[in-house]
Amino acid sequence: MGNGTSRLYSALAKTLNSSAASQHAEYLVSPDPEHLEPIDPKELLEECRAVLHTRPPRYQRDFVDLRTDCPSSHPPVRVMQWNILAQALGEGKDNFVQCPVEALKWEERKCLILEEILAYQPDILCLQEVDHYFDTFQPLLSRLGYQGTFFPKPWSPCLDVEHNNGPDGCALFFLQNRFKLVHSANIRLTAMTLKTNQVAIAQTLECKESGRQFCIAVTHLKARTGWEQFRSAQGCDLLQNLQNITQGAKLPLIVCGDFNAEPTEEVYKHFASSSLNLNSAYKLLSADGQSEPPYTTWKIRTSGECRHTLDYIWYSKHALSVRSALDLLTEEQIGPNRLPSFNYPSDHLSLVCDFSFNEEPDGLL
């Protein structure tokens, strides 16, 4: 590949050493990508794998076909949901006692994250715990054709870590050749009328091929045991915002997030019973179609082993169909030291679904 490869490696290398320290006042402003040269995703994937050549290969995950009807007349919309693990938290706060320090080095872990994204090529990418937006994900993904939005937490715990790269937050990317942005809202979630440290992004997109509009949202709710009622209130606030944005469910809706809540929690039940007519996509992988996966995060901290289902992709079940979903890593693949690891860059698994619009939706859209 000659000079092309050299240019790509240079672009990749530049993101390894840059700092966001000088950009703390500009977190909500995306750099102008007008003069950035496009990157071939296959070549970038090869560059990432070259950086990772000393690590074991990434695990194979397969898509499960969930179609129950005739093929759609338009290509599906692939959505990825992923808490990628903030670098500052991974190195400075999360205490992954079974994860070697070398596995958390940003120079390589970043390439594992990019490899996962490039392998599945989502049309829409919803991320949490992003603390390298401006120096890594925005410049690289914009050159792959994505338009991005970043909304940081007001008081990010990353800022407590020495040599941090700025606050973490939610990021939403979509392919500009497939969608047009109609409306965008950055939402600071409230709980019992109080503004909180958790945020969401909600965007109305229009499919350029079909003209169909829909809303896509990404969020990350409050963590920790003992905050169940707080998460419930945040979820209710987000649902109310989405009711307004979708005009009472007139627009189809997809909500991605790390809810930090098991399916037994109130916030999960609020989403499952909402008038927005939402279903959780990953339930469809279960034998009865009604059960969530046994885990979406699995780690070992000083407090012990944590195996939980916290991450979800909700969708308007009357307006959208799940064509396929990416299966989860097995316990054997994850290994006894759990996540993150040399094989996998985050303590949360990515969720990926292919959606299509129902041609004749019955009931609410």
Short mmCIF file of C-alpha atoms in Angstrom, two decimals:
data_model
loop_
_atom_site.label_atom_id
_atom_site.label_comp_id
_atom_site.label_asym_id
_atom_site.label_seq_id
_atom_site.Cartn_x
_atom_site.Cartn_y
_atom_site.Cartn_z
CA MET A 1 0.00 0.00 0.00
CA GLY A 2 3.09 2.20 0.11
CA ASN A 3 2.59 5.89 0.79
CA GLY A 4 -1.12 5.44 1.49
CA THR A 5 -0.31 3.19 4.41
CA SER A 6 2.29 5.63 5.69
CA ARG A 7 -0.24 8.47 5.64
CA LEU A 8 -2.78 6.32 7.49
CA TYR A 9 -0.27 5.29 10.11
CA SER A 10 0.69 8.93 10.56
CA ALA A 11 -2.98 9.86 11.08
CA LEU A 12 -3.38 7.06 13.59
CA ALA A 13 -0.17 7.93 15.42
CA LYS A 14 -1.14 11.58 15.77
CA THR A 15 -4.14 10.60 17.86
CA LEU A 16 -1.98 8.64 20.28
CA ASN A 17 -0.05 11.53 21.76
CA SER A 18 -2.37 14.51 21.47
CA SER A 19 -3.95 16.07 24.53
CA ALA A 20 -7.36 17.61 25.13
CA ALA A 21 -6.05 19.75 27.96
CA SER A 22 -6.18 22.90 25.85
CA GLN A 23 -9.73 22.11 24.67
CA HIS A 24 -11.50 22.05 28.05
CA ALA A 25 -13.56 25.10 27.08
CA GLU A 26 -14.51 23.66 23.70
CA TYR A 27 -15.98 20.26 24.53
CA LEU A 28 -19.26 20.95 22.72
CA VAL A 29 -17.62 22.24 19.54
CA SER A 30 -16.67 19.75 16.83
CA PRO A 31 -13.63 20.61 14.70
CA ASP A 32 -14.35 21.38 11.07
CA PRO A 33 -13.60 18.17 9.12
CA GLU A 34 -13.73 19.90 5.74
CA HIS A 35 -10.01 19.57 5.04
CA LEU A 36 -9.51 16.09 6.46
CA GLU A 37 -8.64 13.43 3.92
CA PRO A 38 -11.03 10.43 3.85
CA ILE A 39 -9.72 7.11 5.17
CA ASP A 40 -10.43 3.71 3.67
CA PRO A 41 -11.90 1.68 6.56
CA LYS A 42 -10.19 -1.50 5.38
CA GLU A 43 -6.80 0.18 5.43
CA LEU A 44 -7.42 1.70 8.86
CA LEU A 45 -8.45 -1.75 10.13
CA GLU A 46 -5.19 -3.18 8.81
CA GLU A 47 -3.26 -0.41 10.57
CA CYS A 48 -5.03 -1.15 13.85
CA ARG A 49 -4.21 -4.83 13.51
CA ALA A 50 -0.58 -3.97 12.82
CA VAL A 51 -0.44 -2.04 16.11
CA LEU A 52 -2.08 -5.03 17.85
CA HIS A 53 0.13 -7.70 16.29
CA THR A 54 1.51 -8.83 19.67
CA ARG A 55 -1.95 -9.30 21.16
CA PRO A 56 -4.18 -12.35 20.72
CA PRO A 57 -6.70 -12.00 17.86
CA ARG A 58 -10.14 -10.60 18.59
CA TYR A 59 -12.85 -13.13 19.26
CA GLN A 60 -15.36 -14.11 16.60
CA ARG A 61 -18.95 -13.05 17.25
CA ASP A 62 -21.77 -13.97 14.90
CA PHE A 63 -24.97 -12.22 13.94
CA VAL A 64 -28.16 -14.09 14.74
CA ASP A 65 -30.82 -13.82 12.03
CA LEU A 66 -34.08 -12.69 13.65
CA ARG A 67 -36.16 -11.97 10.54
CA THR A 68 -39.74 -13.17 10.64
CA ASP A 69 -41.04 -11.54 7.46
CA CYS A 70 -40.10 -10.74 3.87
CA PRO A 71 -36.94 -8.77 3.07
CA SER A 72 -37.20 -4.99 3.38
CA SER A 73 -37.03 -2.89 0.24
CA HIS A 74 -34.29 -0.78 1.83
CA PRO A 75 -30.98 -1.78 3.45
CA PRO A 76 -31.17 -2.21 7.23
CA VAL A 77 -29.89 0.38 9.70
CA ARG A 78 -27.05 -1.05 11.80
CA VAL A 79 -26.81 0.42 15.31
CA MET A 80 -23.96 -0.18 17.76
CA GLN A 81 -24.30 0.51 21.49
CA TRP A 82 -21.10 0.45 23.56
CA ASN A 83 -19.68 1.71 26.82
CA ILE A 84 -16.05 1.81 25.69
CA LEU A 85 -14.56 2.45 29.20
CA ALA A 86 -13.09 5.90 29.79
CA GLN A 87 -9.31 5.73 29.67
CA ALA A 88 -8.88 7.79 32.84
CA LEU A 89 -11.30 5.55 34.75
CA GLY A 90 -9.77 2.33 33.45
CA GLU A 91 -6.29 3.36 34.51
CA GLY A 92 -7.09 5.46 37.55
CA LYS A 93 -10.33 4.50 39.27
CA ASP A 94 -11.97 1.22 38.26
CA ASN A 95 -9.51 -1.20 39.90
CA PHE A 96 -9.72 -4.11 37.46
CA VAL A 97 -7.54 -6.32 39.61
CA GLN A 98 -7.25 -9.19 37.11
CA CYS A 99 -6.49 -6.98 34.12
CA PRO A 100 -2.79 -6.41 33.40
CA VAL A 101 -1.79 -2.76 33.35
CA GLU A 102 -0.31 -3.28 29.89
CA ALA A 103 -3.72 -4.25 28.52
CA LEU A 104 -5.02 -0.77 29.39
CA LYS A 105 -2.36 1.20 27.50
CA TRP A 106 -4.22 3.73 25.36
CA GLU A 107 -1.89 3.33 22.39
CA GLU A 108 -3.17 -0.23 21.91
CA ARG A 109 -6.55 -0.22 23.64
CA LYS A 110 -7.66 2.55 21.32
CA CYS A 111 -6.90 0.34 18.35
CA LEU A 112 -8.93 -2.51 19.88
CA ILE A 113 -11.90 -0.14 20.17
CA LEU A 114 -11.49 1.03 16.58
CA GLU A 115 -11.08 -2.57 15.41
CA GLU A 116 -14.43 -3.48 16.97
CA ILE A 117 -16.15 -0.52 15.31
CA LEU A 118 -14.52 -1.16 11.93
CA ALA A 119 -15.31 -4.89 12.05
CA TYR A 120 -19.06 -4.31 12.37
CA GLN A 121 -19.31 -1.04 10.40
CA PRO A 122 -22.34 0.48 12.15
CA ASP A 123 -24.44 3.11 10.41
CA ILE A 124 -25.06 4.67 13.82
CA LEU A 125 -22.69 4.48 16.78
CA CYS A 126 -23.79 5.24 20.35
CA LEU A 127 -20.97 5.41 22.89
CA GLN A 128 -20.60 6.04 26.62
CA GLU A 129 -17.51 6.90 28.71
CA VAL A 130 -15.85 8.70 25.82
CA ASP A 131 -12.90 10.75 27.10
CA HIS A 132 -10.90 10.83 23.85
CA TYR A 133 -13.52 12.35 21.55
CA PHE A 134 -11.59 15.33 20.18
CA ASP A 135 -8.17 13.75 19.82
CA THR A 136 -9.20 10.31 18.58
CA PHE A 137 -12.77 9.40 17.72
CA GLN A 138 -14.02 12.60 16.13
CA PRO A 139 -11.04 13.11 13.79
CA LEU A 140 -10.80 9.46 12.75
CA LEU A 141 -14.51 8.67 12.46
CA SER A 142 -15.20 11.91 10.57
CA ARG A 143 -12.67 10.73 7.97
CA LEU A 144 -14.65 7.49 7.73
CA GLY A 145 -17.76 9.50 6.82
CA TYR A 146 -19.40 9.88 10.23
CA GLN A 147 -20.87 13.04 11.72
CA GLY A 148 -20.39 13.15 15.48
CA THR A 149 -21.83 14.84 18.55
CA PHE A 150 -20.32 14.77 22.03
CA PHE A 151 -21.97 15.78 25.31
CA PRO A 152 -19.73 15.51 28.39
CA LYS A 153 -20.83 14.94 31.97
CA PRO A 154 -20.88 18.25 33.88
CA TRP A 155 -18.72 16.79 36.67
CA SER A 156 -16.92 13.88 35.10
CA PRO A 157 -15.03 11.60 37.51
CA CYS A 158 -12.26 11.48 34.90
CA LEU A 159 -11.24 14.98 35.98
CA ASP A 160 -10.21 13.57 39.38
CA VAL A 161 -7.58 11.39 37.72
CA GLU A 162 -4.07 12.77 37.26
CA HIS A 163 -3.06 13.28 33.61
CA ASN A 164 -6.68 12.92 32.48
CA ASN A 165 -7.78 13.74 28.95
CA GLY A 166 -10.80 15.81 29.92
CA PRO A 167 -14.32 14.74 30.93
CA ASP A 168 -16.05 11.63 29.69
CA GLY A 169 -19.49 11.71 28.15
CA CYS A 170 -21.84 10.31 25.54
CA ALA A 171 -21.08 10.42 21.82
CA LEU A 172 -23.35 9.77 18.85
CA PHE A 173 -22.06 9.20 15.31
CA PHE A 174 -23.99 8.55 12.09
CA LEU A 175 -22.93 7.98 8.49
CA GLN A 176 -23.51 11.14 6.49
CA ASN A 177 -24.04 9.27 3.23
CA ARG A 178 -27.04 7.45 4.73
CA PHE A 179 -28.69 10.04 6.97
CA LYS A 180 -29.45 13.74 7.18
CA LEU A 181 -29.61 15.42 10.58
CA VAL A 182 -33.02 17.02 11.14
CA HIS A 183 -32.84 17.92 14.83
CA SER A 184 -30.39 17.45 17.70
CA ALA A 185 -30.85 17.86 21.45
CA ASN A 186 -28.31 17.58 24.26
CA ILE A 187 -30.19 16.63 27.41
CA ARG A 188 -28.92 17.02 30.94
CA LEU A 189 -31.03 14.56 32.89
CA THR A 190 -32.95 15.61 35.98
CA ALA A 191 -34.04 13.58 39.00
CA MET A 192 -36.81 14.92 41.22
CA THR A 193 -36.40 18.37 39.57
CA LEU A 194 -32.66 18.44 40.29
CA LYS A 195 -30.13 18.60 37.47
CA THR A 196 -27.82 15.58 37.58
CA ASN A 197 -24.40 14.58 36.30
CA GLN A 198 -25.85 12.25 33.65
CA VAL A 199 -26.63 13.22 30.07
CA ALA A 200 -28.25 12.07 26.85
CA ILE A 201 -28.13 13.00 23.16
CA ALA A 202 -31.26 12.67 21.01
CA GLN A 203 -31.22 13.24 17.26
CA THR A 204 -33.87 13.07 14.59
CA LEU A 205 -32.40 11.60 11.41
CA GLU A 206 -33.82 11.19 7.93
CA CYS A 207 -32.85 8.22 5.78
CA LYS A 208 -31.61 9.68 2.50
CA GLU A 209 -32.75 6.65 0.49
CA SER A 210 -36.25 6.12 1.88
CA GLY A 211 -37.05 9.54 3.35
CA ARG A 212 -38.16 7.90 6.60
CA GLN A 213 -37.42 9.84 9.77
CA PHE A 214 -36.67 8.42 13.20
CA CYS A 215 -35.14 9.44 16.51
CA ILE A 216 -31.93 7.92 17.89
CA ALA A 217 -30.88 8.56 21.50
CA VAL A 218 -27.88 7.62 23.64
CA THR A 219 -27.58 7.87 27.43
CA HIS A 220 -25.61 6.71 30.46
CA LEU A 221 -27.51 6.63 33.76
CA LYS A 222 -26.16 6.93 37.31
CA ALA A 223 -24.08 3.97 38.49
CA ARG A 224 -23.85 2.13 41.82
CA THR A 225 -26.08 0.17 44.13
CA GLY A 226 -28.33 2.35 46.28
CA TRP A 227 -29.15 4.77 43.45
CA GLU A 228 -32.07 2.79 42.01
CA GLN A 229 -34.68 5.51 42.65
CA PHE A 230 -32.35 8.13 41.23
CA ARG A 231 -31.93 6.09 38.02
CA SER A 232 -35.68 5.62 37.87
CA ALA A 233 -36.22 9.38 38.02
CA GLN A 234 -33.56 9.96 35.35
CA GLY A 235 -35.25 7.38 33.12
CA CYS A 236 -38.63 9.07 33.54
CA ASP A 237 -37.10 12.42 32.61
CA LEU A 238 -35.48 10.93 29.51
CA LEU A 239 -38.76 9.26 28.48
CA GLN A 240 -40.60 12.58 28.84
CA ASN A 241 -38.00 14.32 26.67
CA LEU A 242 -38.31 11.56 24.06
CA GLN A 243 -42.11 11.82 24.15
CA ASN A 244 -41.77 15.47 23.19
CA ILE A 245 -39.12 14.89 20.53
CA THR A 246 -41.04 12.02 18.86
CA GLN A 247 -44.30 13.98 19.09
CA GLY A 248 -45.94 11.34 21.23
CA ALA A 249 -44.38 8.35 19.42
CA LYS A 250 -45.20 9.60 15.91
CA LEU A 251 -41.52 9.14 15.06
CA PRO A 252 -39.92 5.70 15.41
CA LEU A 253 -37.39 5.64 18.21
CA ILE A 254 -34.17 3.78 19.08
CA VAL A 255 -32.63 4.32 22.53
CA CYS A 256 -29.14 3.00 23.30
CA GLY A 257 -27.56 3.15 26.68
CA ASP A 258 -25.69 1.89 29.66
CA PHE A 259 -28.59 2.11 32.11
CA ASN A 260 -26.55 0.75 35.03
CA ALA A 261 -29.73 -1.17 35.87
CA GLU A 262 -30.68 -4.83 35.78
CA PRO A 263 -34.04 -5.76 34.21
CA THR A 264 -35.51 -6.02 37.72
CA GLU A 265 -35.10 -2.28 38.35
CA GLU A 266 -37.85 0.30 38.07
CA VAL A 267 -36.13 2.25 35.30
CA TYR A 268 -36.13 -0.84 33.08
CA LYS A 269 -39.82 -1.39 33.79
CA HIS A 270 -40.59 2.25 32.94
CA PHE A 271 -39.05 1.80 29.49
CA ALA A 272 -40.73 -1.58 28.96
CA SER A 273 -44.17 -0.19 29.81
CA SER A 274 -43.81 3.26 28.25
CA SER A 275 -46.47 4.65 25.91
CA LEU A 276 -43.62 4.95 23.39
CA ASN A 277 -44.16 1.20 22.76
CA LEU A 278 -40.56 0.14 23.27
CA ASN A 279 -39.04 -3.31 23.24
CA SER A 280 -35.52 -4.37 24.19
CA ALA A 281 -33.80 -5.79 21.11
CA TYR A 282 -31.53 -8.26 22.86
CA LYS A 283 -34.47 -10.07 24.44
CA LEU A 284 -35.04 -11.51 20.96
CA LEU A 285 -31.89 -13.63 21.30
CA SER A 286 -33.46 -15.63 24.14
CA ALA A 287 -35.38 -18.85 23.56
CA ASP A 288 -38.69 -17.28 24.59
CA GLY A 289 -37.94 -13.82 23.20
CA GLN A 290 -38.70 -12.35 26.62
CA SER A 291 -35.43 -12.66 28.55
CA GLU A 292 -32.43 -10.33 28.56
CA PRO A 293 -28.92 -11.76 28.11
CA PRO A 294 -27.31 -13.10 31.31
CA TYR A 295 -24.67 -10.35 31.15
CA THR A 296 -23.48 -7.35 29.16
CA THR A 297 -20.61 -6.52 31.54
CA TRP A 298 -18.31 -8.86 33.46
CA LYS A 299 -15.34 -7.71 35.52
CA ILE A 300 -13.37 -8.38 38.68
CA ARG A 301 -12.70 -5.49 41.04
CA THR A 302 -11.23 -5.34 44.53
CA SER A 303 -14.80 -5.70 45.82
CA GLY A 304 -15.27 -8.95 43.90
CA GLU A 305 -16.64 -10.28 40.63
CA CYS A 306 -19.39 -8.28 38.92
CA ARG A 307 -21.56 -9.90 36.26
CA HIS A 308 -24.56 -7.82 35.23
CA THR A 309 -26.95 -6.94 32.40
CA LEU A 310 -26.87 -3.14 32.20
CA ASP A 311 -26.77 -2.23 28.50
CA TYR A 312 -29.76 -2.09 26.18
CA ILE A 313 -31.00 -1.13 22.73
CA TRP A 314 -34.68 -0.16 22.94
CA TYR A 315 -36.74 0.33 19.79
CA SER A 316 -40.30 1.19 18.68
CA LYS A 317 -41.71 -2.29 18.25
CA HIS A 318 -44.63 -1.22 16.04
CA ALA A 319 -42.49 0.79 13.65
CA LEU A 320 -39.22 -1.14 13.52
CA SER A 321 -38.14 -4.77 13.22
CA VAL A 322 -34.87 -6.29 14.39
CA ARG A 323 -33.37 -8.11 11.42
CA SER A 324 -30.36 -9.47 13.30
CA ALA A 325 -28.37 -9.01 16.50
CA LEU A 326 -24.73 -9.68 17.32
CA ASP A 327 -24.35 -12.55 19.75
CA LEU A 328 -22.45 -11.95 22.99
CA LEU A 329 -19.06 -13.34 23.91
CA THR A 330 -19.30 -16.64 25.78
CA GLU A 331 -17.90 -17.19 29.25
CA GLU A 332 -15.12 -19.29 27.69
CA GLN A 333 -14.19 -16.48 25.29
CA ILE A 334 -14.21 -13.88 28.05
CA GLY A 335 -11.89 -16.04 30.15
CA PRO A 336 -11.33 -16.40 33.91
CA ASN A 337 -9.84 -12.91 34.34
CA ARG A 338 -12.98 -11.37 32.77
CA LEU A 339 -12.97 -7.89 31.19
CA PRO A 340 -11.19 -5.76 30.09
CA SER A 341 -8.32 -7.87 28.78
CA PHE A 342 -5.69 -8.11 26.07
CA ASN A 343 -8.47 -9.47 23.84
CA TYR A 344 -11.21 -6.98 24.63
CA PRO A 345 -10.85 -3.26 25.41
CA SER A 346 -13.83 -2.56 27.70
CA ASP A 347 -15.59 -4.08 30.68
CA HIS A 348 -18.84 -3.78 28.68
CA LEU A 349 -19.68 -5.75 25.55
CA SER A 350 -20.79 -3.95 22.42
CA LEU A 351 -24.37 -4.55 21.29
CA VAL A 352 -25.11 -4.41 17.54
CA CYS A 353 -28.50 -4.69 15.83
CA ASP A 354 -29.79 -4.38 12.27
CA PHE A 355 -33.15 -2.60 12.07
CA SER A 356 -35.63 -2.15 9.24
CA PHE A 357 -38.75 -0.04 9.06
CA ASN A 358 -42.01 -1.92 9.04
CA GLU A 359 -43.69 -1.30 5.70
CA GLU A 360 -47.16 -1.10 7.23
CA PRO A 361 -46.79 -0.44 10.94
CA ASP A 362 -49.82 -1.41 12.96
CA GLY A 363 -50.80 0.89 15.79
CA LEU A 364 -48.39 3.55 17.02
CA LEU A 365 -45.28 4.48 15.12
#
